[in-house]
Amino acid sequence: MSGLGTIWVYLAASPLTWLGVTLAAYILALRIAVALGSSPLANSVLLTAAMVIPLLLFTRTSYPRYFEGAQFVHFLLGPATVSLAVPLFRNLAAVRRSILPIVAALIAGSLTAMGSALGIAAAFGAPSDVLASIAPKSVSAPIAMELAKGLGGVPSLAAVLVILTGITGAVIVTPLMNALGIQNYAARGFAVGIASHGIGTARALQVNDTAGAFAGIAMALNGAFTALLVAGFVLLH
Amino acid sequence: MTEIPAKPLRPAEWLGGFTVLILCQLAGETLVQLLRLVLPGCVFPGPVAGMLLLLLILTRIGNRARPIIASADGLLGLLSLLFVPSAVGIMQYGDVILAWGGPLLLAVLGSTVLTLLVTVGVFLATDAWLARRRG
């Protein structure tokens, strides 16, 4: 093999390469988003994945090999979730005043998220394991995978649907709420946290600190509430 | 982002703030493991337990929270980056998405729009009802 080929074999196997690619692609995605006037369609998660995936396919790099490098970024999701206590702390007075709207919107939103996904997928004749995988699509991936397994679904498919739901909500929330003329950032943030978990919360934090705080609470509550609903359903069957 | 600290943190302060975040997560994960001994099927995530723990700490320590707040804001400013590795994972399921693509994407899109509308509507309606009752 030629010298350059040997170097590529070394680089493709090194976690450093894929960590570097992830970081550089994300910075590029942020620049593209700014160049497009911070259009919600230029979602940074979507743009970065749209750059990294073709590169991995082109270089025939497997996802596990990519993840050896990307795991260092992925790992920070834990401390970042803990960090959501900070916007929550800053908006604690507003949260305390909104306990009733929070509880009402949680119940309505969580049931809508599961019920409508099941209804639409079932209308297209999706088999029961696909239905079980799409039901928990609005909660964080680790919870959704566990719930999909409990319902007889496919955890990895559930994880994909969670990501797609997250990106979808993050992209449409701002134009949708603006079109409806809704200026209450607590309500907007709460809605995107229920519908689109952490990716929606990341979007809410980019827009407004109050929206971010309410999105964080919504994500946490929806995870717990969905898990309770599923546990009840599994017990009844 | 509000309340950016006036002067940059010293290295020890920055590290201290980040360490509190890690320790809160560790404590949260431990609590959830303990909870699982009592409730085996429980799927409550450790980081969320850590978030509640940090909230409790923040309400009690006043001004000493500055390094924690700065570290947390730094991490949250990059929250979307942290989802990139999972998002790239979609590449493994090209065949599933192709096989079920249309219906699945429609279900995701339709359900997400509906969930956003119902949640924001119920939130605002309850808020308005509360405001009327309080006069």
mmCIF file of C-alpha atoms in Angstrom:
data_model
loop_
_atom_site.group_PDB
_atom_site.id
_atom_site.type_symbol
_atom_site.label_atom_id
_atom_site.label_comp_id
_atom_site.label_asym_id
_atom_site.label_seq_id
_atom_site.Cartn_x
_atom_site.Cartn_y
_atom_site.Cartn_z
ATOM 1 C CA MET A 1 0.000 0.000 0.000
ATOM 2 C CA SER A 2 1.218 3.507 -0.763
ATOM 3 C CA GLY A 3 2.469 5.824 1.977
ATOM 4 C CA LEU A 4 -0.609 8.058 1.819
ATOM 5 C CA GLY A 5 -2.845 5.004 2.024
ATOM 6 C CA THR A 6 -1.103 3.879 5.207
ATOM 7 C CA ILE A 7 -1.582 7.311 6.747
ATOM 8 C CA TRP A 8 -5.308 7.229 5.872
ATOM 9 C CA VAL A 9 -5.647 3.760 7.465
ATOM 10 C CA TYR A 10 -4.132 5.230 10.612
ATOM 11 C CA LEU A 11 -6.289 8.381 10.545
ATOM 12 C CA ALA A 12 -9.562 6.573 9.803
ATOM 13 C CA ALA A 13 -8.974 4.317 12.809
ATOM 14 C CA SER A 14 -8.109 7.175 15.173
ATOM 15 C CA PRO A 15 -10.899 8.543 17.409
ATOM 16 C CA LEU A 16 -9.215 11.941 17.054
ATOM 17 C CA THR A 17 -10.151 12.123 13.351
ATOM 18 C CA TRP A 18 -13.885 11.695 13.935
ATOM 19 C CA LEU A 19 -13.918 13.922 17.004
ATOM 20 C CA GLY A 20 -12.209 16.598 14.924
ATOM 21 C CA VAL A 21 -14.591 16.116 12.000
ATOM 22 C CA THR A 22 -17.601 16.412 14.343
ATOM 23 C CA LEU A 23 -16.354 19.650 15.917
ATOM 24 C CA ALA A 24 -15.277 21.219 12.605
ATOM 25 C CA ALA A 25 -18.548 20.276 10.865
ATOM 26 C CA TYR A 26 -20.544 21.783 13.754
ATOM 27 C CA ILE A 27 -18.615 25.074 13.572
ATOM 28 C CA LEU A 28 -19.180 25.115 9.807
ATOM 29 C CA ALA A 29 -22.906 24.414 10.402
ATOM 30 C CA LEU A 30 -23.114 27.390 12.790
ATOM 31 C CA ARG A 31 -21.499 29.610 10.149
ATOM 32 C CA ILE A 32 -23.879 28.378 7.464
ATOM 33 C CA ALA A 33 -26.819 29.070 9.818
ATOM 34 C CA VAL A 34 -25.605 32.647 10.345
ATOM 35 C CA ALA A 35 -25.065 33.100 6.594
ATOM 36 C CA LEU A 36 -28.674 31.960 6.039
ATOM 37 C CA GLY A 37 -29.900 34.609 8.487
ATOM 38 C CA SER A 38 -30.318 32.033 11.328
ATOM 39 C CA SER A 39 -33.184 30.406 9.416
ATOM 40 C CA PRO A 40 -34.805 27.685 11.559
ATOM 41 C CA LEU A 41 -34.361 25.301 8.623
ATOM 42 C CA ALA A 42 -30.598 25.675 9.072
ATOM 43 C CA ASN A 43 -30.762 23.585 12.255
ATOM 44 C CA SER A 44 -27.249 22.949 13.533
ATOM 45 C CA VAL A 45 -27.835 19.254 14.397
ATOM 46 C CA LEU A 46 -29.390 18.616 10.979
ATOM 47 C CA LEU A 47 -26.684 20.487 9.043
ATOM 48 C CA THR A 48 -23.814 18.818 10.939
ATOM 49 C CA ALA A 49 -25.255 15.314 10.448
ATOM 50 C CA ALA A 50 -25.843 16.138 6.767
ATOM 51 C CA MET A 51 -22.108 16.855 6.431
ATOM 52 C CA VAL A 52 -20.747 13.999 8.579
ATOM 53 C CA ILE A 53 -22.933 11.123 7.279
ATOM 54 C CA PRO A 54 -21.902 11.457 3.589
ATOM 55 C CA LEU A 55 -18.258 11.680 4.679
ATOM 56 C CA LEU A 56 -18.598 8.450 6.689
ATOM 57 C CA LEU A 57 -20.365 6.688 3.805
ATOM 58 C CA PHE A 58 -17.772 7.926 1.298
ATOM 59 C CA THR A 59 -14.859 6.719 3.451
ATOM 60 C CA ARG A 60 -16.705 3.466 4.335
ATOM 61 C CA THR A 61 -16.353 4.245 8.027
ATOM 62 C CA SER A 62 -18.722 2.316 10.291
ATOM 63 C CA TYR A 63 -20.847 4.123 12.883
ATOM 64 C CA PRO A 64 -19.190 2.302 15.830
ATOM 65 C CA ARG A 65 -15.789 3.495 14.586
ATOM 66 C CA TYR A 66 -17.132 7.062 14.217
ATOM 67 C CA PHE A 67 -18.605 6.877 17.707
ATOM 68 C CA GLU A 68 -15.214 5.989 19.226
ATOM 69 C CA GLY A 69 -14.300 9.609 18.522
ATOM 70 C CA ALA A 70 -17.735 11.219 18.857
ATOM 71 C CA GLN A 71 -18.413 9.616 22.262
ATOM 72 C CA PHE A 72 -16.454 12.380 23.997
ATOM 73 C CA VAL A 73 -19.043 14.895 22.772
ATOM 74 C CA HIS A 74 -21.958 12.504 23.441
ATOM 75 C CA PHE A 75 -20.752 11.997 27.026
ATOM 76 C CA LEU A 76 -21.344 15.670 27.854
ATOM 77 C CA LEU A 77 -25.128 15.207 27.430
ATOM 78 C CA GLY A 78 -25.251 14.035 31.073
ATOM 79 C CA PRO A 79 -23.638 17.135 32.626
ATOM 80 C CA ALA A 80 -25.575 19.309 30.133
ATOM 81 C CA THR A 81 -28.865 17.826 31.385
ATOM 82 C CA VAL A 82 -27.769 18.622 34.954
ATOM 83 C CA SER A 83 -26.978 22.172 33.719
ATOM 84 C CA LEU A 84 -30.645 22.713 32.790
ATOM 85 C CA ALA A 85 -31.128 23.435 36.513
ATOM 86 C CA VAL A 86 -29.534 26.861 35.855
ATOM 87 C CA PRO A 87 -32.141 28.344 33.438
ATOM 88 C CA LEU A 88 -34.764 26.671 35.644
ATOM 89 C CA PHE A 89 -33.283 28.441 38.690
ATOM 90 C CA ARG A 90 -33.244 31.808 36.876
ATOM 91 C CA ASN A 91 -36.928 31.387 35.914
ATOM 92 C CA LEU A 92 -38.096 29.735 39.128
ATOM 93 C CA ALA A 93 -40.618 32.481 39.976
ATOM 94 C CA ALA A 94 -42.291 32.164 36.547
ATOM 95 C CA VAL A 95 -42.310 28.370 36.867
ATOM 96 C CA ARG A 96 -43.954 28.541 40.318
ATOM 97 C CA ARG A 97 -46.694 30.813 38.929
ATOM 98 C CA SER A 98 -47.294 28.365 36.055
ATOM 99 C CA ILE A 99 -47.715 25.071 37.933
ATOM 100 C CA LEU A 100 -51.296 24.580 36.720
ATOM 101 C CA PRO A 101 -50.604 25.358 33.019
ATOM 102 C CA ILE A 102 -47.546 23.081 33.260
ATOM 103 C CA VAL A 103 -49.531 20.113 34.593
ATOM 104 C CA ALA A 104 -52.441 20.610 32.149
ATOM 105 C CA ALA A 105 -50.170 21.056 29.108
ATOM 106 C CA LEU A 106 -48.014 18.074 30.179
ATOM 107 C CA ILE A 107 -50.982 15.695 30.286
ATOM 108 C CA ALA A 108 -52.544 16.987 27.043
ATOM 109 C CA GLY A 109 -49.222 17.212 25.167
ATOM 110 C CA SER A 110 -47.842 13.866 26.287
ATOM 111 C CA LEU A 111 -51.052 12.009 25.350
ATOM 112 C CA THR A 112 -51.192 13.831 21.991
ATOM 113 C CA ALA A 113 -47.550 12.970 21.229
ATOM 114 C CA MET A 114 -48.104 9.251 21.759
ATOM 115 C CA GLY A 115 -51.681 8.989 20.515
ATOM 116 C CA SER A 116 -51.212 10.921 17.268
ATOM 117 C CA ALA A 117 -47.981 9.101 16.330
ATOM 118 C CA LEU A 118 -49.686 5.738 16.938
ATOM 119 C CA GLY A 119 -52.808 6.842 15.066
ATOM 120 C CA ILE A 120 -51.003 8.094 11.946
ATOM 121 C CA ALA A 121 -48.595 5.132 11.778
ATOM 122 C CA ALA A 122 -51.439 2.647 12.342
ATOM 123 C CA ALA A 123 -53.502 4.322 9.593
ATOM 124 C CA PHE A 124 -50.637 3.477 7.205
ATOM 125 C CA GLY A 125 -50.739 -0.142 8.367
ATOM 126 C CA ALA A 126 -47.452 -0.119 10.296
ATOM 127 C CA PRO A 127 -46.859 -3.456 12.106
ATOM 128 C CA SER A 128 -47.069 -3.670 15.896
ATOM 129 C CA ASP A 129 -43.283 -3.590 16.502
ATOM 130 C CA VAL A 130 -43.021 -0.349 14.474
ATOM 131 C CA LEU A 131 -45.968 1.099 16.432
ATOM 132 C CA ALA A 132 -44.290 0.187 19.727
ATOM 133 C CA SER A 133 -41.122 1.923 18.508
ATOM 134 C CA ILE A 134 -42.845 5.171 17.474
ATOM 135 C CA ALA A 135 -45.050 5.563 20.587
ATOM 136 C CA PRO A 136 -42.293 7.036 22.831
ATOM 137 C CA LYS A 137 -40.769 9.237 20.070
ATOM 138 C CA SER A 138 -41.134 12.509 22.009
ATOM 139 C CA VAL A 139 -38.983 11.560 25.023
ATOM 140 C CA SER A 140 -35.178 11.402 25.371
ATOM 141 C CA ALA A 141 -33.501 8.506 23.547
ATOM 142 C CA PRO A 142 -32.437 6.392 26.585
ATOM 143 C CA ILE A 143 -35.986 6.451 28.031
ATOM 144 C CA ALA A 144 -37.602 5.877 24.618
ATOM 145 C CA MET A 145 -35.377 2.856 23.905
ATOM 146 C CA GLU A 146 -36.237 1.301 27.262
ATOM 147 C CA LEU A 147 -39.977 1.962 26.752
ATOM 148 C CA ALA A 148 -39.958 0.627 23.168
ATOM 149 C CA LYS A 149 -38.342 -2.582 24.444
ATOM 150 C CA GLY A 150 -41.004 -2.924 27.161
ATOM 151 C CA LEU A 151 -43.780 -2.475 24.560
ATOM 152 C CA GLY A 152 -42.288 -5.072 22.183
ATOM 153 C CA GLY A 153 -40.706 -2.575 19.794
ATOM 154 C CA VAL A 154 -37.196 -2.166 18.362
ATOM 155 C CA PRO A 155 -35.019 0.080 20.617
ATOM 156 C CA SER A 156 -32.690 1.178 17.794
ATOM 157 C CA LEU A 157 -35.632 2.187 15.571
ATOM 158 C CA ALA A 158 -37.085 4.075 18.554
ATOM 159 C CA ALA A 159 -33.786 5.980 18.889
ATOM 160 C CA VAL A 160 -33.901 7.002 15.199
ATOM 161 C CA LEU A 161 -37.514 8.188 15.514
ATOM 162 C CA VAL A 162 -36.579 10.163 18.653
ATOM 163 C CA ILE A 163 -33.833 11.996 16.750
ATOM 164 C CA LEU A 164 -36.099 12.666 13.736
ATOM 165 C CA THR A 165 -38.816 13.992 16.069
ATOM 166 C CA GLY A 166 -36.289 16.194 17.857
ATOM 167 C CA ILE A 167 -34.999 17.750 14.638
ATOM 168 C CA THR A 168 -38.528 18.146 13.196
ATOM 169 C CA GLY A 169 -39.772 20.036 16.269
ATOM 170 C CA ALA A 170 -36.628 22.168 16.491
ATOM 171 C CA VAL A 171 -37.024 23.193 12.839
ATOM 172 C CA ILE A 172 -40.771 23.963 12.833
ATOM 173 C CA VAL A 173 -41.380 25.414 16.313
ATOM 174 C CA THR A 174 -40.228 28.993 15.614
ATOM 175 C CA PRO A 175 -42.034 29.508 12.263
ATOM 176 C CA LEU A 176 -45.161 27.757 13.608
ATOM 177 C CA MET A 177 -45.381 29.849 16.803
ATOM 178 C CA ASN A 178 -44.560 33.070 14.920
ATOM 179 C CA ALA A 179 -47.259 32.305 12.342
ATOM 180 C CA LEU A 180 -49.759 31.862 15.186
ATOM 181 C CA GLY A 181 -48.582 35.114 16.778
ATOM 182 C CA ILE A 182 -47.775 33.394 20.098
ATOM 183 C CA GLN A 183 -45.360 35.542 22.115
ATOM 184 C CA ASN A 184 -45.519 33.727 25.458
ATOM 185 C CA TYR A 185 -42.021 32.184 25.589
ATOM 186 C CA ALA A 186 -42.879 29.995 28.573
ATOM 187 C CA ALA A 187 -45.670 28.341 26.538
ATOM 188 C CA ARG A 188 -43.549 28.113 23.368
ATOM 189 C CA GLY A 189 -40.635 26.549 25.234
ATOM 190 C CA PHE A 190 -42.858 24.142 27.123
ATOM 191 C CA ALA A 191 -44.462 22.949 23.868
ATOM 192 C CA VAL A 192 -41.146 22.223 22.142
ATOM 193 C CA GLY A 193 -39.802 20.458 25.249
ATOM 194 C CA ILE A 194 -42.853 18.145 25.270
ATOM 195 C CA ALA A 195 -42.797 17.506 21.521
ATOM 196 C CA SER A 196 -39.059 17.337 20.878
ATOM 197 C CA HIS A 197 -37.168 16.596 24.142
ATOM 198 C CA GLY A 198 -33.494 17.723 24.309
ATOM 199 C CA ILE A 199 -33.084 18.765 20.663
ATOM 200 C CA GLY A 200 -36.155 20.988 21.055
ATOM 201 C CA THR A 201 -34.726 22.297 24.331
ATOM 202 C CA ALA A 202 -31.434 23.145 22.601
ATOM 203 C CA ARG A 203 -33.434 25.153 20.036
ATOM 204 C CA ALA A 204 -35.467 26.900 22.769
ATOM 205 C CA LEU A 205 -32.248 27.917 24.570
ATOM 206 C CA GLN A 206 -30.994 29.527 21.343
ATOM 207 C CA VAL A 207 -34.168 31.634 21.173
ATOM 208 C CA ASN A 208 -34.843 32.704 24.759
ATOM 209 C CA ASP A 209 -33.686 31.789 28.314
ATOM 210 C CA THR A 210 -37.277 31.507 29.620
ATOM 211 C CA ALA A 211 -38.237 29.278 26.677
ATOM 212 C CA GLY A 212 -35.165 27.153 27.455
ATOM 213 C CA ALA A 213 -36.108 26.823 31.132
ATOM 214 C CA PHE A 214 -39.674 25.722 30.339
ATOM 215 C CA ALA A 215 -38.453 23.360 27.600
ATOM 216 C CA GLY A 216 -36.090 21.705 30.098
ATOM 217 C CA ILE A 217 -38.893 21.133 32.630
ATOM 218 C CA ALA A 218 -41.205 19.873 29.871
ATOM 219 C CA MET A 219 -38.587 17.377 28.688
ATOM 220 C CA ALA A 220 -37.988 16.038 32.213
ATOM 221 C CA LEU A 221 -41.719 15.827 33.049
ATOM 222 C CA ASN A 222 -42.642 14.232 29.725
ATOM 223 C CA GLY A 223 -39.959 11.559 30.200
ATOM 224 C CA ALA A 224 -41.317 10.688 33.644
ATOM 225 C CA PHE A 225 -45.012 10.919 32.602
ATOM 226 C CA THR A 226 -44.553 8.822 29.438
ATOM 227 C CA ALA A 227 -42.663 6.184 31.437
ATOM 228 C CA LEU A 228 -45.546 6.052 33.953
ATOM 229 C CA LEU A 229 -48.164 5.717 31.189
ATOM 230 C CA VAL A 230 -46.194 2.924 29.520
ATOM 231 C CA ALA A 231 -45.677 1.114 32.852
ATOM 232 C CA GLY A 232 -49.452 1.288 33.438
ATOM 233 C CA PHE A 233 -50.173 -0.010 29.924
ATOM 234 C CA VAL A 234 -47.698 -2.906 30.296
ATOM 235 C CA LEU A 235 -49.154 -3.839 33.716
ATOM 236 C CA LEU A 236 -52.704 -3.892 32.301
ATOM 237 C CA HIS A 237 -51.728 -6.282 29.490
ATOM 238 C CA MET B 1 -28.103 34.537 27.325
ATOM 239 C CA THR B 2 -28.662 36.528 30.512
ATOM 240 C CA GLU B 3 -26.328 36.995 33.477
ATOM 241 C CA ILE B 4 -23.005 36.339 31.780
ATOM 242 C CA PRO B 5 -20.452 36.825 34.582
ATOM 243 C CA ALA B 6 -18.749 40.216 34.426
ATOM 244 C CA LYS B 7 -15.192 38.918 34.604
ATOM 245 C CA PRO B 8 -13.839 35.614 33.283
ATOM 246 C CA LEU B 9 -13.584 32.733 35.736
ATOM 247 C CA ARG B 10 -10.230 31.671 37.169
ATOM 248 C CA PRO B 11 -9.226 28.125 36.044
ATOM 249 C CA ALA B 12 -9.926 26.713 39.517
ATOM 250 C CA GLU B 13 -13.397 28.342 39.553
ATOM 251 C CA TRP B 14 -14.245 26.998 36.095
ATOM 252 C CA LEU B 15 -13.091 23.511 37.078
ATOM 253 C CA GLY B 16 -14.992 23.775 40.358
ATOM 254 C CA GLY B 17 -18.227 24.627 38.537
ATOM 255 C CA PHE B 18 -17.791 21.765 36.085
ATOM 256 C CA THR B 19 -16.950 19.357 38.929
ATOM 257 C CA VAL B 20 -20.225 20.247 40.680
ATOM 258 C CA LEU B 21 -22.106 19.363 37.453
ATOM 259 C CA ILE B 22 -20.314 15.989 37.222
ATOM 260 C CA LEU B 23 -20.845 15.229 40.928
ATOM 261 C CA CYS B 24 -24.562 16.105 40.679
ATOM 262 C CA GLN B 25 -24.905 13.675 37.773
ATOM 263 C CA LEU B 26 -22.999 11.002 39.713
ATOM 264 C CA ALA B 27 -25.245 11.520 42.749
ATOM 265 C CA GLY B 28 -28.320 11.441 40.472
ATOM 266 C CA GLU B 29 -27.211 8.183 38.808
ATOM 267 C CA THR B 30 -26.565 6.652 42.252
ATOM 268 C CA LEU B 31 -29.986 7.725 43.536
ATOM 269 C CA VAL B 32 -31.666 6.183 40.487
ATOM 270 C CA GLN B 33 -29.750 2.915 40.992
ATOM 271 C CA LEU B 34 -30.949 2.862 44.613
ATOM 272 C CA LEU B 35 -34.505 3.569 43.416
ATOM 273 C CA ARG B 36 -34.206 0.640 40.983
ATOM 274 C CA LEU B 37 -33.581 -1.696 43.929
ATOM 275 C CA VAL B 38 -37.077 -0.797 45.160
ATOM 276 C CA LEU B 39 -38.785 -0.314 41.741
ATOM 277 C CA PRO B 40 -36.992 -2.634 39.248
ATOM 278 C CA GLY B 41 -38.786 -1.366 36.099
ATOM 279 C CA CYS B 42 -38.165 2.314 36.833
ATOM 280 C CA VAL B 43 -36.608 4.260 33.924
ATOM 281 C CA PHE B 44 -36.077 7.641 35.617
ATOM 282 C CA PRO B 45 -32.875 9.094 34.114
ATOM 283 C CA GLY B 46 -29.932 9.807 36.430
ATOM 284 C CA PRO B 47 -29.021 13.164 34.803
ATOM 285 C CA VAL B 48 -32.568 14.467 35.459
ATOM 286 C CA ALA B 49 -32.242 13.460 39.128
ATOM 287 C CA GLY B 50 -28.902 15.329 39.063
ATOM 288 C CA MET B 51 -30.660 18.385 37.605
ATOM 289 C CA LEU B 52 -33.163 18.438 40.497
ATOM 290 C CA LEU B 53 -30.276 18.063 42.950
ATOM 291 C CA LEU B 54 -28.405 20.999 41.359
ATOM 292 C CA LEU B 55 -31.575 23.123 41.491
ATOM 293 C CA LEU B 56 -31.798 22.423 45.217
ATOM 294 C CA ILE B 57 -28.125 23.393 45.650
ATOM 295 C CA LEU B 58 -28.540 26.625 43.608
ATOM 296 C CA THR B 59 -31.453 27.791 45.770
ATOM 297 C CA ARG B 60 -29.251 27.446 48.857
ATOM 298 C CA ILE B 61 -25.790 28.808 48.023
ATOM 299 C CA GLY B 62 -26.504 32.343 46.754
ATOM 300 C CA ASN B 63 -23.490 34.153 45.291
ATOM 301 C CA ARG B 64 -21.174 31.156 45.456
ATOM 302 C CA ALA B 65 -23.177 29.696 42.541
ATOM 303 C CA ARG B 66 -21.413 31.977 40.012
ATOM 304 C CA PRO B 67 -18.838 29.395 38.749
ATOM 305 C CA ILE B 68 -21.523 26.683 38.500
ATOM 306 C CA ILE B 69 -23.817 29.004 36.536
ATOM 307 C CA ALA B 70 -20.999 29.995 34.173
ATOM 308 C CA SER B 71 -19.981 26.353 33.540
ATOM 309 C CA ALA B 72 -23.594 25.296 32.997
ATOM 310 C CA ASP B 73 -24.299 28.182 30.598
ATOM 311 C CA GLY B 74 -21.127 27.323 28.684
ATOM 312 C CA LEU B 75 -22.272 23.728 28.234
ATOM 313 C CA LEU B 76 -25.889 24.671 27.383
ATOM 314 C CA GLY B 77 -24.682 27.114 24.738
ATOM 315 C CA LEU B 78 -23.351 24.055 22.864
ATOM 316 C CA LEU B 79 -26.284 21.736 23.651
ATOM 317 C CA SER B 80 -27.112 21.119 19.988
ATOM 318 C CA LEU B 81 -23.512 19.921 19.339
ATOM 319 C CA LEU B 82 -23.986 17.188 21.938
ATOM 320 C CA PHE B 83 -26.822 15.604 19.908
ATOM 321 C CA VAL B 84 -24.696 15.289 16.749
ATOM 322 C CA PRO B 85 -23.256 11.808 17.548
ATOM 323 C CA SER B 86 -26.790 10.399 18.072
ATOM 324 C CA ALA B 87 -28.089 12.167 14.957
ATOM 325 C CA VAL B 88 -25.285 10.678 12.841
ATOM 326 C CA GLY B 89 -26.462 7.268 14.150
ATOM 327 C CA ILE B 90 -29.423 7.565 11.766
ATOM 328 C CA MET B 91 -27.010 6.430 9.012
ATOM 329 C CA GLN B 92 -27.256 2.872 10.358
ATOM 330 C CA TYR B 93 -30.984 2.712 9.653
ATOM 331 C CA GLY B 94 -31.081 3.832 6.035
ATOM 332 C CA ASP B 95 -32.839 0.571 5.066
ATOM 333 C CA VAL B 96 -35.551 0.921 7.750
ATOM 334 C CA ILE B 97 -36.164 4.539 6.781
ATOM 335 C CA LEU B 98 -36.352 3.585 3.088
ATOM 336 C CA ALA B 99 -38.711 0.665 3.788
ATOM 337 C CA TRP B 100 -41.016 2.588 6.114
ATOM 338 C CA GLY B 101 -39.873 6.086 5.209
ATOM 339 C CA GLY B 102 -43.047 7.811 3.972
ATOM 340 C CA PRO B 103 -45.466 6.687 6.697
ATOM 341 C CA LEU B 104 -42.890 7.029 9.486
ATOM 342 C CA LEU B 105 -41.812 10.520 8.441
ATOM 343 C CA LEU B 106 -45.458 11.567 8.054
ATOM 344 C CA ALA B 107 -46.283 10.173 11.504
ATOM 345 C CA VAL B 108 -43.310 12.028 13.009
ATOM 346 C CA LEU B 109 -44.128 15.300 11.223
ATOM 347 C CA GLY B 110 -47.901 15.168 11.804
ATOM 348 C CA SER B 111 -47.587 14.132 15.425
ATOM 349 C CA THR B 112 -44.924 16.763 16.167
ATOM 350 C CA VAL B 113 -47.021 19.616 14.715
ATOM 351 C CA LEU B 114 -50.120 18.372 16.559
ATOM 352 C CA THR B 115 -48.210 18.007 19.851
ATOM 353 C CA LEU B 116 -46.785 21.541 19.562
ATOM 354 C CA LEU B 117 -50.262 22.981 18.864
ATOM 355 C CA VAL B 118 -52.096 21.066 21.623
ATOM 356 C CA THR B 119 -49.395 21.734 24.241
ATOM 357 C CA VAL B 120 -49.089 25.459 23.545
ATOM 358 C CA GLY B 121 -52.903 25.786 23.313
ATOM 359 C CA VAL B 122 -53.581 24.047 26.645
ATOM 360 C CA PHE B 123 -50.764 25.984 28.340
ATOM 361 C CA LEU B 124 -52.098 29.353 27.139
ATOM 362 C CA ALA B 125 -55.748 28.478 27.863
ATOM 363 C CA THR B 126 -54.942 27.387 31.436
ATOM 364 C CA ASP B 127 -52.776 30.480 31.912
ATOM 365 C CA ALA B 128 -55.617 32.751 30.709
ATOM 366 C CA TRP B 129 -58.119 30.949 32.956
ATOM 367 C CA LEU B 130 -55.778 31.447 35.963
ATOM 368 C CA ALA B 131 -55.353 35.131 35.112
ATOM 369 C CA ARG B 132 -59.150 35.617 34.953
ATOM 370 C CA ARG B 133 -59.616 33.877 38.323
ATOM 371 C CA ARG B 134 -56.927 35.998 39.953
ATOM 372 C CA GLY B 135 -58.676 39.008 38.413
#
